[in-house]
PDB file of C-alpha atoms in Angstrom:
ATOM      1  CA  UNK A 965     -10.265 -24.228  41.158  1.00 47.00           C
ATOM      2  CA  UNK A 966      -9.102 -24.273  37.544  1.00 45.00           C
ATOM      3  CA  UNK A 967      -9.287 -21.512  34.833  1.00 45.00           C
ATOM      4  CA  UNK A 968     -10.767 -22.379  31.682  1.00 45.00           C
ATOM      5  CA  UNK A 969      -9.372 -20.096  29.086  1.00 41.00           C
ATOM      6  CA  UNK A 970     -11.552 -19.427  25.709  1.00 41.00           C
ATOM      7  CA  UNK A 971      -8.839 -20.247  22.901  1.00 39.00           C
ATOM      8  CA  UNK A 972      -9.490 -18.116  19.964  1.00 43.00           C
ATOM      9  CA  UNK A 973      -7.372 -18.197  16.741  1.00 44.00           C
ATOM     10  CA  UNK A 974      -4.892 -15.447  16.568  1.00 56.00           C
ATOM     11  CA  UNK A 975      -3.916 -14.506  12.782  1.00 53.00           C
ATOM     12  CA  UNK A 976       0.113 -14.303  12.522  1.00 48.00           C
ATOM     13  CA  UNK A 977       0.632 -16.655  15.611  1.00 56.00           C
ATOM     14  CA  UNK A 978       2.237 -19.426  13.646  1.00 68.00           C
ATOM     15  CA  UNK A 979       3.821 -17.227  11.115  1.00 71.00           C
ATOM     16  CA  UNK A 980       2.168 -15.764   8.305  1.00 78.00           C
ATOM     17  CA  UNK A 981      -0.378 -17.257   6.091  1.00 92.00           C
ATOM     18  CA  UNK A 982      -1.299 -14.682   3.876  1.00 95.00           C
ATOM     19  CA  UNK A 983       1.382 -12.056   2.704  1.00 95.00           C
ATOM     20  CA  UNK A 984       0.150  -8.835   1.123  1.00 95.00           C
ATOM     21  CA  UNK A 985       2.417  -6.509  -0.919  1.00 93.00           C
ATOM     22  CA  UNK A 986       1.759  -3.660  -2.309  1.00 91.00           C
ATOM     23  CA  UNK A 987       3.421  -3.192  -6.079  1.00 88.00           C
ATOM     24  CA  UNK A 988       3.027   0.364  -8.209  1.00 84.00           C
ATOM     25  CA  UNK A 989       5.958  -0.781 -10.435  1.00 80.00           C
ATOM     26  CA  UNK A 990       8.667   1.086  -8.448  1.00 83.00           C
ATOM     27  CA  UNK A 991      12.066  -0.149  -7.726  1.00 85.00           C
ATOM     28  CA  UNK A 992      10.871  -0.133  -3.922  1.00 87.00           C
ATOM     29  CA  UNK A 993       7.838  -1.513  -4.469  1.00 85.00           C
ATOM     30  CA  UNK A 994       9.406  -4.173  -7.024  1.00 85.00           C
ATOM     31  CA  UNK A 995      12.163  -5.021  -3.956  1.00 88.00           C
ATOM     32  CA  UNK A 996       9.103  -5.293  -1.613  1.00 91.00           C
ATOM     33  CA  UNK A 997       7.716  -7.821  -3.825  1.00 88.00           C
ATOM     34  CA  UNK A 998      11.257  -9.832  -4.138  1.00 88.00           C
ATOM     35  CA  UNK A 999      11.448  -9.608  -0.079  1.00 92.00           C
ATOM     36  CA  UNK A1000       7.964 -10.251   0.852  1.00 92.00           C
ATOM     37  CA  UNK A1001       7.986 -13.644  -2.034  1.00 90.00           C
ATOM     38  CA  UNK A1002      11.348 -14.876  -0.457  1.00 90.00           C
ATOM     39  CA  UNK A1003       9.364 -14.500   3.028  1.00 92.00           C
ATOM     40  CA  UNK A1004       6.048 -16.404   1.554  1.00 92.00           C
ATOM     41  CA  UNK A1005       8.292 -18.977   0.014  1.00 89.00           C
ATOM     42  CA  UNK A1006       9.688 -19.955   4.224  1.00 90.00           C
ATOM     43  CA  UNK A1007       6.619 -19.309   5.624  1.00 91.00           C
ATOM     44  CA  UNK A1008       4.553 -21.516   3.152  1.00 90.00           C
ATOM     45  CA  UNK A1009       2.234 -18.816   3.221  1.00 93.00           C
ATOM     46  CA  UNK A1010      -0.252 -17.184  -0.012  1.00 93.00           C
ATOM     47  CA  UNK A1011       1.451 -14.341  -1.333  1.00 92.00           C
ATOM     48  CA  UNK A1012      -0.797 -11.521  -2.237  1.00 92.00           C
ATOM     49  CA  UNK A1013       0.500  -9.627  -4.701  1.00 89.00           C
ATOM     50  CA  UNK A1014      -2.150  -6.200  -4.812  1.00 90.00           C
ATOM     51  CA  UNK A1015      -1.700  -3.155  -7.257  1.00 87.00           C
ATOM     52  CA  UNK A1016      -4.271  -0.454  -5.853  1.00 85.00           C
ATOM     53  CA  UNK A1017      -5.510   1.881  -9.394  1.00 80.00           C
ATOM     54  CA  UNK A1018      -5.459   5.185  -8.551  1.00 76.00           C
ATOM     55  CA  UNK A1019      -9.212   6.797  -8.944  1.00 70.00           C
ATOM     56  CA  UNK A1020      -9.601  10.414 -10.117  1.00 61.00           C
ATOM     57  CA  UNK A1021     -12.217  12.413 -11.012  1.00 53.00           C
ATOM     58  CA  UNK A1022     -13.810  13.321 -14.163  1.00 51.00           C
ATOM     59  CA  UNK A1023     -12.286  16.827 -13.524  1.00 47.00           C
ATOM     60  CA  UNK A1024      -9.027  16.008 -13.012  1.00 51.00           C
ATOM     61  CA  UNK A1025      -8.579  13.045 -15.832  1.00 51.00           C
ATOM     62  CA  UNK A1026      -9.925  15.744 -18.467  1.00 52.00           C
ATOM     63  CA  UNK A1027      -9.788  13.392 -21.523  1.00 53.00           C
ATOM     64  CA  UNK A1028      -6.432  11.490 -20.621  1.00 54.00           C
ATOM     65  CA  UNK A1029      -7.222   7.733 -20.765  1.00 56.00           C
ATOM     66  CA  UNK A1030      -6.345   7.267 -17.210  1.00 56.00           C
ATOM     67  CA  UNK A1031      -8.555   3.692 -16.603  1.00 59.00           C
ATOM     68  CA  UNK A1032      -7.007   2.604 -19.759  1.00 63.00           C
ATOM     69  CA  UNK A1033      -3.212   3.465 -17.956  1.00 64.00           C
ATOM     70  CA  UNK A1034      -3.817   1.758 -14.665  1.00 66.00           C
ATOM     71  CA  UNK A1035      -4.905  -1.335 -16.495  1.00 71.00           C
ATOM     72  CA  UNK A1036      -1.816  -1.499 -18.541  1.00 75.00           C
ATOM     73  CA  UNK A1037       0.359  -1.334 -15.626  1.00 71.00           C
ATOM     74  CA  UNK A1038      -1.956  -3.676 -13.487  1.00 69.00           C
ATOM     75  CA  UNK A1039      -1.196  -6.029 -16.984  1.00 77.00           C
ATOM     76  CA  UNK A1040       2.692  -5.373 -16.859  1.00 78.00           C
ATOM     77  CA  UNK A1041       2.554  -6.191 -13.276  1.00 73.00           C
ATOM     78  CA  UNK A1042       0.789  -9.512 -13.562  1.00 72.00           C
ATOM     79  CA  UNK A1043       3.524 -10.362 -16.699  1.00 77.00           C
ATOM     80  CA  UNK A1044       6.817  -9.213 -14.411  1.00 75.00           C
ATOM     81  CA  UNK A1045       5.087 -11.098 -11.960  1.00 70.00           C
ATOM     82  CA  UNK A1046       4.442 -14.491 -14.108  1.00 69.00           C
ATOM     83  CA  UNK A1047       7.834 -13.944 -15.977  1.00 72.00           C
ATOM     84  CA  UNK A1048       9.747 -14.140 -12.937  1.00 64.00           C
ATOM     85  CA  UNK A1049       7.965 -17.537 -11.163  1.00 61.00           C
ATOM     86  CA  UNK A1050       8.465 -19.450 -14.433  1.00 66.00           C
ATOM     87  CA  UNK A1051      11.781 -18.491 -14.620  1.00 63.00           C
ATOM     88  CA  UNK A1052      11.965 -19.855 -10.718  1.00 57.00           C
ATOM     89  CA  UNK A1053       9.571 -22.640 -10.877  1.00 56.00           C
ATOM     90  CA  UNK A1054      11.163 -25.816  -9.406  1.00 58.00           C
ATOM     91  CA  UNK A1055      14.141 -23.549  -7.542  1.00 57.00           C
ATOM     92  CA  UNK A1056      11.473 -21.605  -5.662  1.00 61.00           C
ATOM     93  CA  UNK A1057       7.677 -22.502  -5.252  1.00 72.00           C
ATOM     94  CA  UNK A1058       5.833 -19.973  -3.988  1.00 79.00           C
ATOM     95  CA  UNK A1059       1.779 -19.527  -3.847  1.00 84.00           C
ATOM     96  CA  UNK A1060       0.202 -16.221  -5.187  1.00 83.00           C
ATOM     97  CA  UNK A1061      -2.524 -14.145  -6.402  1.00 85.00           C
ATOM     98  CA  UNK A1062      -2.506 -10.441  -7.845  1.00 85.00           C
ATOM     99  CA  UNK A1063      -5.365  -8.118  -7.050  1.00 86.00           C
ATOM    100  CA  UNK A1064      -6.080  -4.878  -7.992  1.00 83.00           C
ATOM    101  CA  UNK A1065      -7.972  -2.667  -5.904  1.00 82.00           C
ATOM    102  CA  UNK A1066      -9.042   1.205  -6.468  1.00 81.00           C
ATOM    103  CA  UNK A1067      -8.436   3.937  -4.260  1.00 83.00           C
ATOM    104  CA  UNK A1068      -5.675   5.513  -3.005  1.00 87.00           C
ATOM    105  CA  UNK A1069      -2.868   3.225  -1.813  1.00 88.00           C
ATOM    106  CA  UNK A1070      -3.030   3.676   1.648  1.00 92.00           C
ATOM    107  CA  UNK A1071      -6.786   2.582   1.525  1.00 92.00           C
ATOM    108  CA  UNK A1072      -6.571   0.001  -1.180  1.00 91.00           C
ATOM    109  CA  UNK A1073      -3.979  -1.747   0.550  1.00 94.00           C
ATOM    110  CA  UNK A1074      -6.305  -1.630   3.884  1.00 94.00           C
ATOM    111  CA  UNK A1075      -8.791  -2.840   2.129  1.00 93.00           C
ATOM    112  CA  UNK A1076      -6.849  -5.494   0.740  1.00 93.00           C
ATOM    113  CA  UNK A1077      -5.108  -6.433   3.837  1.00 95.00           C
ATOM    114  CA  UNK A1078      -8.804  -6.605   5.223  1.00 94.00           C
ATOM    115  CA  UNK A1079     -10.450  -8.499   2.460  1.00 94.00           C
ATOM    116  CA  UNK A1080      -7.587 -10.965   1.800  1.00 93.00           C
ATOM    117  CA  UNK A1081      -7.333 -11.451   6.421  1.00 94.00           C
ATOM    118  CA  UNK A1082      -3.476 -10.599   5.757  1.00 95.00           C
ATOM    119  CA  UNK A1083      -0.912 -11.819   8.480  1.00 94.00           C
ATOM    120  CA  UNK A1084       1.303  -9.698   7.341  1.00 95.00           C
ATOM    121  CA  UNK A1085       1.674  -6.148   4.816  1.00 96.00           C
ATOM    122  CA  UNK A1086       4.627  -5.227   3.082  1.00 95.00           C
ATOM    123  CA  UNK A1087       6.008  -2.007   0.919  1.00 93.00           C
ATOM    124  CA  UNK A1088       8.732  -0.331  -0.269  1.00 90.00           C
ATOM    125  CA  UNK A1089       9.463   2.832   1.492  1.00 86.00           C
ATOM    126  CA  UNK A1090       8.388   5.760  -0.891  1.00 78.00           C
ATOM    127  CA  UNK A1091      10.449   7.245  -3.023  1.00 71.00           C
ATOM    128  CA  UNK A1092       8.824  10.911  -2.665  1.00 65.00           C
ATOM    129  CA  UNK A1093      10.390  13.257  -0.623  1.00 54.00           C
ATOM    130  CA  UNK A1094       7.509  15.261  -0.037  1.00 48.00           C
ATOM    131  CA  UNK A1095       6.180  11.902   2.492  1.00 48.00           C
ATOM    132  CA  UNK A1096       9.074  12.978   5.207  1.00 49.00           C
ATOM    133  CA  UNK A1097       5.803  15.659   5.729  1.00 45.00           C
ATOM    134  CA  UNK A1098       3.322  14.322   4.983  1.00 46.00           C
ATOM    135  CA  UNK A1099       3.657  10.394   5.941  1.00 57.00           C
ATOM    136  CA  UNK A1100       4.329   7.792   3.725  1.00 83.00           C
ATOM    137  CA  UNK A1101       1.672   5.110   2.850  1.00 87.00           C
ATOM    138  CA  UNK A1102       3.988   2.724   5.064  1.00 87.00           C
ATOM    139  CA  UNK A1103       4.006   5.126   8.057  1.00 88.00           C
ATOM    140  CA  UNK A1104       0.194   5.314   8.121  1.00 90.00           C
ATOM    141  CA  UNK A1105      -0.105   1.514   7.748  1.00 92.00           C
ATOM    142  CA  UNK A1106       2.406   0.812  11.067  1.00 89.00           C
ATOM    143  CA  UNK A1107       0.238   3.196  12.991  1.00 90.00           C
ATOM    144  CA  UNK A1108      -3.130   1.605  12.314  1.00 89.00           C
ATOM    145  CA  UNK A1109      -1.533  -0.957  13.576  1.00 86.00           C
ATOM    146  CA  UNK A1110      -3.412  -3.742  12.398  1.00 91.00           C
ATOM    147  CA  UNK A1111      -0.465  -6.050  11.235  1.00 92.00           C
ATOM    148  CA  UNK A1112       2.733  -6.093  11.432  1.00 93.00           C
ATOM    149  CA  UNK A1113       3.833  -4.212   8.501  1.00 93.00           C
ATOM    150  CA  UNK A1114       7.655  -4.544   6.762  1.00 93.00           C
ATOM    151  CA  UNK A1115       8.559  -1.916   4.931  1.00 91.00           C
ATOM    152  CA  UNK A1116      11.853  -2.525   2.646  1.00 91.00           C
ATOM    153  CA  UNK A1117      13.883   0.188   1.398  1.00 85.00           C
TER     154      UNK A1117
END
Protein backbone atom coordinates (compact mmCIF):
# COMPACT_ATOMS: atom_id res chain seq x y z
CA UNK A 1 0.00 0.00 0.00
CA UNK A 2 1.41 3.40 -0.92
CA UNK A 3 0.85 6.86 0.73
CA UNK A 4 -0.18 9.56 -1.40
CA UNK A 5 0.89 12.76 0.19
CA UNK A 6 -1.12 16.17 -0.75
CA UNK A 7 1.90 18.56 -1.78
CA UNK A 8 1.04 22.03 -0.89
CA UNK A 9 3.36 25.05 -1.51
CA UNK A 10 5.20 26.10 1.53
CA UNK A 11 6.24 29.99 1.42
CA UNK A 12 10.14 30.29 2.43
CA UNK A 13 10.91 26.60 1.36
CA UNK A 14 13.21 27.56 -1.46
CA UNK A 15 14.48 30.67 0.13
CA UNK A 16 12.76 33.80 0.22
CA UNK A 17 10.77 35.42 -2.43
CA UNK A 18 9.49 38.35 -0.97
CA UNK A 19 11.63 40.30 1.69
CA UNK A 20 9.86 42.85 3.88
CA UNK A 21 11.73 45.53 5.89
CA UNK A 22 10.59 47.77 7.93
CA UNK A 23 12.39 51.49 7.54
CA UNK A 24 11.41 54.66 10.06
CA UNK A 25 14.68 56.38 8.96
CA UNK A 26 16.77 55.11 11.91
CA UNK A 27 20.29 54.02 11.77
CA UNK A 28 18.84 50.43 12.72
CA UNK A 29 16.22 50.50 10.59
CA UNK A 30 18.50 52.05 7.68
CA UNK A 31 21.14 48.87 8.49
CA UNK A 32 18.04 46.57 8.29
CA UNK A 33 17.39 47.84 4.95
CA UNK A 34 21.29 47.48 3.79
CA UNK A 35 21.13 43.72 5.33
CA UNK A 36 17.80 42.63 4.24
CA UNK A 37 18.75 44.26 0.21
CA UNK A 38 22.17 42.36 0.33
CA UNK A 39 19.90 39.19 1.33
CA UNK A 40 17.18 39.97 -1.64
CA UNK A 41 20.03 40.59 -3.99
CA UNK A 42 21.28 36.29 -3.25
CA UNK A 43 18.05 35.18 -2.90
CA UNK A 44 16.69 36.80 -6.18
CA UNK A 45 13.86 37.62 -4.19
CA UNK A 46 11.33 41.21 -4.27
CA UNK A 47 12.48 43.38 -1.68
CA UNK A 48 9.76 45.16 0.13
CA UNK A 49 10.81 48.10 1.39
CA UNK A 50 7.51 49.32 3.92
CA UNK A 51 7.48 52.62 6.05
CA UNK A 52 4.30 52.17 8.41
CA UNK A 53 2.86 56.28 9.16
CA UNK A 54 2.14 56.56 12.48
CA UNK A 55 -1.82 57.46 13.00
CA UNK A 56 -2.88 59.74 15.88
CA UNK A 57 -5.79 61.24 16.85
CA UNK A 58 -7.30 64.52 16.33
CA UNK A 59 -6.61 65.05 20.11
CA UNK A 60 -3.29 64.30 20.25
CA UNK A 61 -2.02 66.00 16.73
CA UNK A 62 -3.71 69.37 18.08
CA UNK A 63 -2.85 71.50 14.98
CA UNK A 64 0.76 70.02 14.26
CA UNK A 65 0.80 68.94 10.58
CA UNK A 66 1.48 65.43 11.47
CA UNK A 67 0.04 63.69 7.87
CA UNK A 68 2.02 66.32 6.22
CA UNK A 69 5.40 64.89 8.43
CA UNK A 70 4.93 61.23 7.76
CA UNK A 71 4.66 61.95 4.09
CA UNK A 72 7.86 63.83 3.99
CA UNK A 73 9.72 61.12 5.55
CA UNK A 74 7.81 58.34 3.54
CA UNK A 75 9.30 60.89 0.44
CA UNK A 76 12.95 60.98 1.96
CA UNK A 77 12.72 57.32 2.31
CA UNK A 78 11.72 56.52 -1.24
CA UNK A 79 14.80 59.20 -2.40
CA UNK A 80 17.60 57.41 0.12
CA UNK A 81 16.13 54.48 -1.23
CA UNK A 82 16.38 55.41 -5.18
CA UNK A 83 19.71 57.35 -4.51
CA UNK A 84 21.39 54.41 -3.30
CA UNK A 85 20.24 51.63 -6.27
CA UNK A 86 21.38 54.10 -8.95
CA UNK A 87 24.42 54.58 -7.38
CA UNK A 88 24.59 50.45 -7.37
CA UNK A 89 22.86 49.70 -10.52
CA UNK A 90 24.98 47.28 -12.63
CA UNK A 91 27.26 46.24 -9.28
CA UNK A 92 24.11 45.10 -7.49
CA UNK A 93 20.57 44.43 -9.04
CA UNK A 94 18.14 44.06 -6.73
CA UNK A 95 14.09 44.08 -7.18
CA UNK A 96 11.95 46.42 -4.91
CA UNK A 97 8.94 48.25 -3.99
CA UNK A 98 8.28 50.81 -1.03
CA UNK A 99 4.95 50.82 0.72
CA UNK A 100 3.63 52.76 3.25
CA UNK A 101 1.16 51.51 5.52
CA UNK A 102 -0.66 53.30 8.67
CA UNK A 103 -0.81 52.10 12.02
CA UNK A 104 1.45 51.42 14.49
CA UNK A 105 4.58 49.54 13.39
CA UNK A 106 4.07 46.42 14.86
CA UNK A 107 0.65 46.18 12.97
CA UNK A 108 1.61 47.90 9.79
CA UNK A 109 4.38 45.70 9.30
CA UNK A 110 1.84 42.59 9.94
CA UNK A 111 -0.19 43.86 7.71
CA UNK A 112 2.36 44.31 5.26
CA UNK A 113 4.03 41.07 5.77
CA UNK A 114 0.36 39.71 5.22
CA UNK A 115 -0.64 41.71 2.23
CA UNK A 116 2.73 41.53 0.39
CA UNK A 117 2.73 37.00 1.46
CA UNK A 118 6.36 37.90 2.90
CA UNK A 119 8.91 34.92 3.21
CA UNK A 120 10.71 36.68 5.31
CA UNK A 121 10.50 40.22 7.86
CA UNK A 122 13.32 42.16 8.83
CA UNK A 123 14.14 45.25 11.42
CA UNK A 124 16.53 46.91 13.21
CA UNK A 125 16.44 46.27 16.84
CA UNK A 126 14.95 49.48 18.55
CA UNK A 127 16.80 51.97 19.70
CA UNK A 128 14.41 52.83 22.83
CA UNK A 129 15.29 51.65 25.99
CA UNK A 130 12.01 51.76 27.38
CA UNK A 131 11.24 48.27 24.78
CA UNK A 132 13.63 46.05 27.28
CA UNK A 133 9.84 46.43 29.18
CA UNK A 134 7.76 46.71 27.16
CA UNK A 135 8.84 44.53 23.91
CA UNK A 136 10.22 45.78 20.97
CA UNK A 137 8.26 45.74 17.62
CA UNK A 138 10.86 42.87 16.64
CA UNK A 139 10.14 40.82 19.81
CA UNK A 140 6.39 40.82 19.14
CA UNK A 141 6.93 39.94 15.45
CA UNK A 142 9.28 36.57 16.42
CA UNK A 143 6.51 35.53 18.74
CA UNK A 144 3.62 35.66 16.30
CA UNK A 145 5.63 33.63 14.70
CA UNK A 146 4.47 33.84 11.34
CA UNK A 147 7.92 34.19 9.50
CA UNK A 148 11.03 33.98 10.24
CA UNK A 149 11.92 37.36 11.30
CA UNK A 150 15.85 38.90 11.30
CA UNK A 151 16.31 41.48 13.35
CA UNK A 152 19.82 43.44 12.81
CA UNK A 153 21.31 45.49 15.37
Amino acid sequence: MTEQHSHQFERGTDGPKVIVVGVDGSDSSLRAAAYAGGLARRQRALLAVVYVQPVMTAGAALGAPVAETTNEIAESLIAQIRDATERLKGIFDVRWEFHTFQGDPYNGLVKAADDLKADAVVVGASEQAGHRIVGSVAVRLVKAGRWPVTVVP
